[in-house]
Structure formats: C-alpha cells, structure tokens
Amino acid sequence: MTRNVAIIGTSAIPVGRHQTADDAELQVLEHEIMTRLVIEAVHDAGVEKKDIQSLVFTLPRPYTRQKYFHTFLMGQLRLACRGNVMEVMGNGMTAALAFDQACNDILLGRANVALALGINMESAVSAAEHMMSSMRTTGDVDFHTSAGFTPIAWYAMDAMRYMHEHGATREHLGSVAVKNRFHASLNPLAQYRKPVTLDEVVRQRPIVEPLGLYDVPPRGDGAACLVLASEDVARSLGRPYVLVRGRGFCHDGTHQISDVPNDMIAFESARQAAATAYEQAGVTAKDIDLAELYAPCTIVEVLVSEAVGLVERGHGAAAAFDGETRLGGRIPISTSGGLTSRGHPAYVTSLYNYVELAEQLRGRAGDRQVANARLGLATGELGNYNAALIHVLEAKR
C-alpha cells in the first residue's frame, strides 16, 4: 500500500498562562479547551466527526488535573474509533512523535483521517517544583539532578563552545532573540509579542552565562490540534493542504549529553535525520523555503540551522545577525516567533511548529507570510539534539 499524508486542518490557543492555581475559585479544565480545539480543527479541515478514526495525544504534564486524559476526552467528544487512540511521550519530542504516529496510522491504512493533539499545562506550578521535575526528566538522577544541572546549562555550554570555535559574539546570539520577537509580534498565537532591541537583549540579566533572559524560553501553557488525512481525502476537499514529503529520525544512543568525547555542537543526530528526510522528499536543504525549528535557546536555533544544512557550519549566528533568517531574508526561520517568543509549552511545542508551517504553506500567515512558500522543514528533539525527528512539508494549493 502506497499512501501520502496531508495536513488539512489546525487549531491552537495562544501560548500563555491558562492554568489556574489549586486554590482558585474557578478552575480551567483541560478538556474544556481541548474539545473546542478539536471542533475548530475539524471545521477547518472540512471533514466530519465520523471520518476520524485515530487520535494520537501528547502525554499531559504531571500537573494536568485530568488523568488518563486521552480516553476521558474521547468520552467528552462521544467519538468512537477503530484505528488508534493513544498517548505518546518523548520529552521535548513528544508532540513531534504524536504527529509522526498519526501519520503512521494513515500510512498503514488504519485511518483515512487522524488527529494529532495535546495540551500542556504548567504555568500555575511553582518554578522550584517544575525545575525538579524537569531535571529528573531530562538528566541523570545520579549525577545531573544532584548537581543541579539544568537543560539551560547544557545549551549555555554549547554557546560557550560555539563562541570559542567560531568567534561568535553575544550580539550575534542576541540577534536570534530580536528576530524571533519581531516574528512573534505578527503572530496572534505568540506568548510575547512586544518587539525588543538588540541592546535590550544583551543587557538582560544572565540566566546561565552567556545566555540571558531573552535567550531562553519562557514557561507557558498551550494546546493544539492537527487534522491529518490521506492525500486522496485531502484532494477531495477541494482546498489547499500540506503534504508530508519526507521524514527522518536519528537517536545517537546517548541520554541528553554523551559522556564519550565528541563534537558537542555538531548536532549529528539532526544532520543525519535531515539527510534522511531530504532524500525521502527528493529535495536538498537549498530547496527549503522556511523552517520551524525546535530550539529552546538562541544557540540551539543557530546549531540546528547549521546541522540541517540551512546555513553553513559556523555561520548560523552571523546569518541571523545579517538578517538572512528573518522574514524577507534568504531562509526565514521560526516565523512563528520560535520557542523564545512564541513560547515553549514543551509537550505540545512541535504541534505549534506544524501549525505555523500549515498556515504558511496554505498561504494564511498574514503579515508574516513567506512569499511563494512551497517547502517547509520542521524539527523535533529529545535533549541537546541527542535525537531528532524531522519532517519536510510541501504546499498543495
């Protein structure tokens, strides 16, 4: 069986503070948000409820009030399915894996229409509780956690190494944050939309040297839903859709950061995954018109852009500084505002990346529209890109 998968509908809430505190008089319930998004996405797609036969959810955060969320929501929707109903988890790659699994259900013929969806609630949880959970999730509990070694610390080490090897400056890295905030100012789904100057970025208090406040992602809540379908279904609807052209995955066999000497800023898994995705799609990096990168910090956007071949090795930061990755530039990156400005509700972050590409490739991105956008690239990661999942998407209008 040979089938193609298309994105035909999307919906998302603006990233921000949606979760209510435990002692709040009125509580925001996750299923109230998610049911509305499903209805909106299905309406956007132009299909009917009965057409949906698979739903792949991101695993909710441990702070989510409603446990066993995926089957609870099925009950709220009164939605009977014969394909698949499941939750997936892969830390920062969770949403990318949900998208990937929904694609698989269509490719295997289990469904002609499938949803990839999820909600991430965390803003009402204390920073201390969140960080302890994050360290135990991402690090080695026998070493990283006890030493207080946070994910931002990994990326700070990447930044120091990159600056040492390639002569990049604090201003070069900061230009990524400025560019992303400009893009976010045009995106109604973005958490932070007020433009910032390079001087403001550089003068912000350090979080982990050399990364300052605007170089790192904010905490926030988010929820999104994507409707996927076989290309036959997409064609029958008579409206623009986005075809999944290529897919690549690579795990380098380490947990977050390798204890074996290596080139720590090469992001080899992203390079290999991108090569696979390009080959499957029959394109090269030069053919890509825009990219939505899973990049929690400014340095990560720089390193990933280089690893996937959008920018020459060692020139990613300079490319941002020179405007190459800005709207109107040679290769616009993170037109949504990226994780530093659009926001980073971790377990659903990649769903927002696919939403942005779907808007761009269907010509619906408004003031941030990339002219004549045909091919887009989306990346997902585990930690410090020890693993990467990459999709090449194509506009069909």
mmCIF file with all atom_site columns, C-alpha atoms in Angstrom, residues 148-246:
data_model
loop_
_atom_site.group_PDB
_atom_site.id
_atom_site.type_symbol
_atom_site.label_atom_id
_atom_site.label_alt_id
_atom_site.label_comp_id
_atom_site.label_asym_id
_atom_site.label_entity_id
_atom_site.label_seq_id
_atom_site.pdbx_PDB_ins_code
_atom_site.Cartn_x
_atom_site.Cartn_y
_atom_site.Cartn_z
_atom_site.occupancy
_atom_site.B_iso_or_equiv
_atom_site.pdbx_formal_charge
_atom_site.auth_seq_id
_atom_site.auth_comp_id
_atom_site.auth_asym_id
_atom_site.auth_atom_id
_atom_site.pdbx_PDB_model_num
ATOM 1  C CA . GLY A 1 148 ? 21.515  20.950 39.765 1.00 0.00 ? 148 GLY A CA 1
ATOM 2  C CA . PHE A 1 149 ? 22.440  20.535 36.095 1.00 0.00 ? 149 PHE A CA 1
ATOM 3  C CA . THR A 1 150 ? 19.517  22.019 34.135 1.00 0.00 ? 150 THR A CA 1
ATOM 4  C CA . PRO A 1 151 ? 18.806  21.834 30.384 1.00 0.00 ? 151 PRO A CA 1
ATOM 5  C CA . ILE A 1 152 ? 19.619  25.551 30.021 1.00 0.00 ? 152 ILE A CA 1
ATOM 6  C CA . ALA A 1 153 ? 23.067  24.745 31.414 1.00 0.00 ? 153 ALA A CA 1
ATOM 7  C CA . TRP A 1 154 ? 23.638  22.304 28.548 1.00 0.00 ? 154 TRP A CA 1
ATOM 8  C CA . TYR A 1 155 ? 22.787  24.947 25.996 1.00 0.00 ? 155 TYR A CA 1
ATOM 9  C CA . ALA A 1 156 ? 24.976  27.510 27.754 1.00 0.00 ? 156 ALA A CA 1
ATOM 10 C CA . MET A 1 157 ? 27.909  25.134 27.348 1.00 0.00 ? 157 MET A CA 1
ATOM 11 C CA . ASP A 1 158 ? 27.015  24.820 23.657 1.00 0.00 ? 158 ASP A CA 1
ATOM 12 C CA . ALA A 1 159 ? 27.010  28.612 23.382 1.00 0.00 ? 159 ALA A CA 1
ATOM 13 C CA . MET A 1 160 ? 30.412  28.973 25.039 1.00 0.00 ? 160 MET A CA 1
ATOM 14 C CA . ARG A 1 161 ? 31.891  26.312 22.800 1.00 0.00 ? 161 ARG A CA 1
ATOM 15 C CA . TYR A 1 162 ? 30.387  27.867 19.664 1.00 0.00 ? 162 TYR A CA 1
ATOM 16 C CA . MET A 1 163 ? 31.659  31.327 20.560 1.00 0.00 ? 163 MET A CA 1
ATOM 17 C CA . HIS A 1 164 ? 35.112  29.868 21.214 1.00 0.00 ? 164 HIS A CA 1
ATOM 18 C CA . GLU A 1 165 ? 35.287  27.891 17.962 1.00 0.00 ? 165 GLU A CA 1
ATOM 19 C CA . HIS A 1 166 ? 33.633  30.319 15.552 1.00 0.00 ? 166 HIS A CA 1
ATOM 20 C CA . GLY A 1 167 ? 34.195  33.756 17.027 1.00 0.00 ? 167 GLY A CA 1
ATOM 21 C CA . ALA A 1 168 ? 30.508  34.471 17.503 1.00 0.00 ? 168 ALA A CA 1
ATOM 22 C CA . THR A 1 169 ? 29.644  37.287 19.877 1.00 0.00 ? 169 THR A CA 1
ATOM 23 C CA . ARG A 1 170 ? 26.913  37.876 22.428 1.00 0.00 ? 170 ARG A CA 1
ATOM 24 C CA . GLU A 1 171 ? 25.329  40.236 19.902 1.00 0.00 ? 171 GLU A CA 1
ATOM 25 C CA . HIS A 1 172 ? 25.272  37.516 17.251 1.00 0.00 ? 172 HIS A CA 1
ATOM 26 C CA . LEU A 1 173 ? 23.303  35.190 19.534 1.00 0.00 ? 173 LEU A CA 1
ATOM 27 C CA . GLY A 1 174 ? 21.078  38.013 20.728 1.00 0.00 ? 174 GLY A CA 1
ATOM 28 C CA . SER A 1 175 ? 20.066  38.809 17.164 1.00 0.00 ? 175 SER A CA 1
ATOM 29 C CA . VAL A 1 176 ? 18.202  35.480 17.086 1.00 0.00 ? 176 VAL A CA 1
ATOM 30 C CA . ALA A 1 177 ? 16.059  36.647 20.006 1.00 0.00 ? 177 ALA A CA 1
ATOM 31 C CA . VAL A 1 178 ? 15.400  40.017 18.334 1.00 0.00 ? 178 VAL A CA 1
ATOM 32 C CA . LYS A 1 179 ? 14.400  38.325 15.089 1.00 0.00 ? 179 LYS A CA 1
ATOM 33 C CA . ASN A 1 180 ? 12.100  35.871 16.845 1.00 0.00 ? 180 ASN A CA 1
ATOM 34 C CA . ARG A 1 181 ? 10.389  38.605 18.831 1.00 0.00 ? 181 ARG A CA 1
ATOM 35 C CA . PHE A 1 182 ? 9.734   40.524 15.615 1.00 0.00 ? 182 PHE A CA 1
ATOM 36 C CA . HIS A 1 183 ? 8.171   37.425 14.085 1.00 0.00 ? 183 HIS A CA 1
ATOM 37 C CA . ALA A 1 184 ? 6.123   36.859 17.254 1.00 0.00 ? 184 ALA A CA 1
ATOM 38 C CA . SER A 1 185 ? 4.806   40.419 17.070 1.00 0.00 ? 185 SER A CA 1
ATOM 39 C CA . LEU A 1 186 ? 2.960   39.291 13.935 1.00 0.00 ? 186 LEU A CA 1
ATOM 40 C CA . ASN A 1 187 ? 1.624   36.035 15.392 1.00 0.00 ? 187 ASN A CA 1
ATOM 41 C CA . PRO A 1 188 ? -1.627  36.050 17.420 1.00 0.00 ? 188 PRO A CA 1
ATOM 42 C CA . LEU A 1 189 ? -0.641  32.692 18.980 1.00 0.00 ? 189 LEU A CA 1
ATOM 43 C CA . ALA A 1 190 ? 2.627   34.049 20.424 1.00 0.00 ? 190 ALA A CA 1
ATOM 44 C CA . GLN A 1 191 ? 3.182   34.453 24.151 1.00 0.00 ? 191 GLN A CA 1
ATOM 45 C CA . TYR A 1 192 ? 5.399   37.553 23.916 1.00 0.00 ? 192 TYR A CA 1
ATOM 46 C CA . ARG A 1 193 ? 4.654   39.981 21.100 1.00 0.00 ? 193 ARG A CA 1
ATOM 47 C CA . LYS A 1 194 ? 6.366   43.236 22.080 1.00 0.00 ? 194 LYS A CA 1
ATOM 48 C CA . PRO A 1 195 ? 9.460   43.814 19.874 1.00 0.00 ? 195 PRO A CA 1
ATOM 49 C CA . VAL A 1 196 ? 12.837  44.113 21.599 1.00 0.00 ? 196 VAL A CA 1
ATOM 50 C CA . THR A 1 197 ? 16.110  45.691 20.543 1.00 0.00 ? 197 THR A CA 1
ATOM 51 C CA . LEU A 1 198 ? 19.487  44.019 20.455 1.00 0.00 ? 198 LEU A CA 1
ATOM 52 C CA . ASP A 1 199 ? 20.677  46.320 23.225 1.00 0.00 ? 199 ASP A CA 1
ATOM 53 C CA . GLU A 1 200 ? 17.748  45.214 25.418 1.00 0.00 ? 200 GLU A CA 1
ATOM 54 C CA . VAL A 1 201 ? 18.567  41.559 24.784 1.00 0.00 ? 201 VAL A CA 1
ATOM 55 C CA . VAL A 1 202 ? 22.248  41.934 25.603 1.00 0.00 ? 202 VAL A CA 1
ATOM 56 C CA . ARG A 1 203 ? 21.557  43.959 28.781 1.00 0.00 ? 203 ARG A CA 1
ATOM 57 C CA . GLN A 1 204 ? 19.134  41.422 30.297 1.00 0.00 ? 204 GLN A CA 1
ATOM 58 C CA . ARG A 1 205 ? 20.201  39.552 33.405 1.00 0.00 ? 205 ARG A CA 1
ATOM 59 C CA . PRO A 1 206 ? 22.089  36.313 32.741 1.00 0.00 ? 206 PRO A CA 1
ATOM 60 C CA . ILE A 1 207 ? 20.292  33.001 33.259 1.00 0.00 ? 207 ILE A CA 1
ATOM 61 C CA . VAL A 1 208 ? 23.302  30.760 32.614 1.00 0.00 ? 208 VAL A CA 1
ATOM 62 C CA . GLU A 1 209 ? 26.297  32.580 31.154 1.00 0.00 ? 209 GLU A CA 1
ATOM 63 C CA . PRO A 1 210 ? 26.374  33.565 28.313 1.00 0.00 ? 210 PRO A CA 1
ATOM 64 C CA . LEU A 1 211 ? 22.594  33.155 27.858 1.00 0.00 ? 211 LEU A CA 1
ATOM 65 C CA . GLY A 1 212 ? 20.403  35.968 29.127 1.00 0.00 ? 212 GLY A CA 1
ATOM 66 C CA . LEU A 1 213 ? 16.685  36.222 29.799 1.00 0.00 ? 213 LEU A CA 1
ATOM 67 C CA . TYR A 1 214 ? 15.672  36.659 26.162 1.00 0.00 ? 214 TYR A CA 1
ATOM 68 C CA . ASP A 1 215 ? 17.940  33.828 25.001 1.00 0.00 ? 215 ASP A CA 1
ATOM 69 C CA . VAL A 1 216 ? 15.948  31.187 26.877 1.00 0.00 ? 216 VAL A CA 1
ATOM 70 C CA . PRO A 1 217 ? 12.333  30.039 26.613 1.00 0.00 ? 217 PRO A CA 1
ATOM 71 C CA . PRO A 1 218 ? 9.520   31.227 28.874 1.00 0.00 ? 218 PRO A CA 1
ATOM 72 C CA . ARG A 1 219 ? 7.181   28.863 30.661 1.00 0.00 ? 219 ARG A CA 1
ATOM 73 C CA . GLY A 1 220 ? 3.646   28.740 29.380 1.00 0.00 ? 220 GLY A CA 1
ATOM 74 C CA . ASP A 1 221 ? 0.562   26.672 28.672 1.00 0.00 ? 221 ASP A CA 1
ATOM 75 C CA . GLY A 1 222 ? -0.589  25.614 25.243 1.00 0.00 ? 222 GLY A CA 1
ATOM 76 C CA . ALA A 1 223 ? -2.875  23.277 23.334 1.00 0.00 ? 223 ALA A CA 1
ATOM 77 C CA . ALA A 1 224 ? -3.201  22.437 19.661 1.00 0.00 ? 224 ALA A CA 1
ATOM 78 C CA . CYS A 1 225 ? -4.901  20.021 17.303 1.00 0.00 ? 225 CYS A CA 1
ATOM 79 C CA . LEU A 1 226 ? -3.955  18.991 13.774 1.00 0.00 ? 226 LEU A CA 1
ATOM 80 C CA . VAL A 1 227 ? -6.171  17.076 11.368 1.00 0.00 ? 227 VAL A CA 1
ATOM 81 C CA . LEU A 1 228 ? -4.271  14.711 9.088  1.00 0.00 ? 228 LEU A CA 1
ATOM 82 C CA . ALA A 1 229 ? -5.692  12.755 6.180  1.00 0.00 ? 229 ALA A CA 1
ATOM 83 C CA . SER A 1 230 ? -4.715  10.572 3.277  1.00 0.00 ? 230 SER A CA 1
ATOM 84 C CA . GLU A 1 231 ? -3.918  12.633 0.207  1.00 0.00 ? 231 GLU A CA 1
ATOM 85 C CA . ASP A 1 232 ? -6.966  11.171 -1.531 1.00 0.00 ? 232 ASP A CA 1
ATOM 86 C CA . VAL A 1 233 ? -9.178  12.679 1.175  1.00 0.00 ? 233 VAL A CA 1
ATOM 87 C CA . ALA A 1 234 ? -7.256  15.968 1.051  1.00 0.00 ? 234 ALA A CA 1
ATOM 88 C CA . ARG A 1 235 ? -7.718  16.248 -2.723 1.00 0.00 ? 235 ARG A CA 1
ATOM 89 C CA . SER A 1 236 ? -11.437 15.503 -2.488 1.00 0.00 ? 236 SER A CA 1
ATOM 90 C CA . LEU A 1 237 ? -11.996 18.519 -0.222 1.00 0.00 ? 237 LEU A CA 1
ATOM 91 C CA . GLY A 1 238 ? -11.028 20.981 -2.942 1.00 0.00 ? 238 GLY A CA 1
ATOM 92 C CA . ARG A 1 239 ? -8.980  23.278 -0.728 1.00 0.00 ? 239 ARG A CA 1
ATOM 93 C CA . PRO A 1 240 ? -5.240  23.874 -0.071 1.00 0.00 ? 240 PRO A CA 1
ATOM 94 C CA . TYR A 1 241 ? -3.452  21.247 2.018  1.00 0.00 ? 241 TYR A CA 1
ATOM 95 C CA . VAL A 1 242 ? 0.072   20.425 3.150  1.00 0.00 ? 242 VAL A CA 1
ATOM 96 C CA . LEU A 1 243 ? 1.720   17.197 2.056  1.00 0.00 ? 243 LEU A CA 1
ATOM 97 C CA . VAL A 1 244 ? 4.208   15.332 4.258  1.00 0.00 ? 244 VAL A CA 1
ATOM 98 C CA . ARG A 1 245 ? 7.016   14.770 1.728  1.00 0.00 ? 245 ARG A CA 1
ATOM 99 C CA . GLY A 1 246 ? 9.810   13.338 3.859  1.00 0.00 ? 246 GLY A CA 1
#
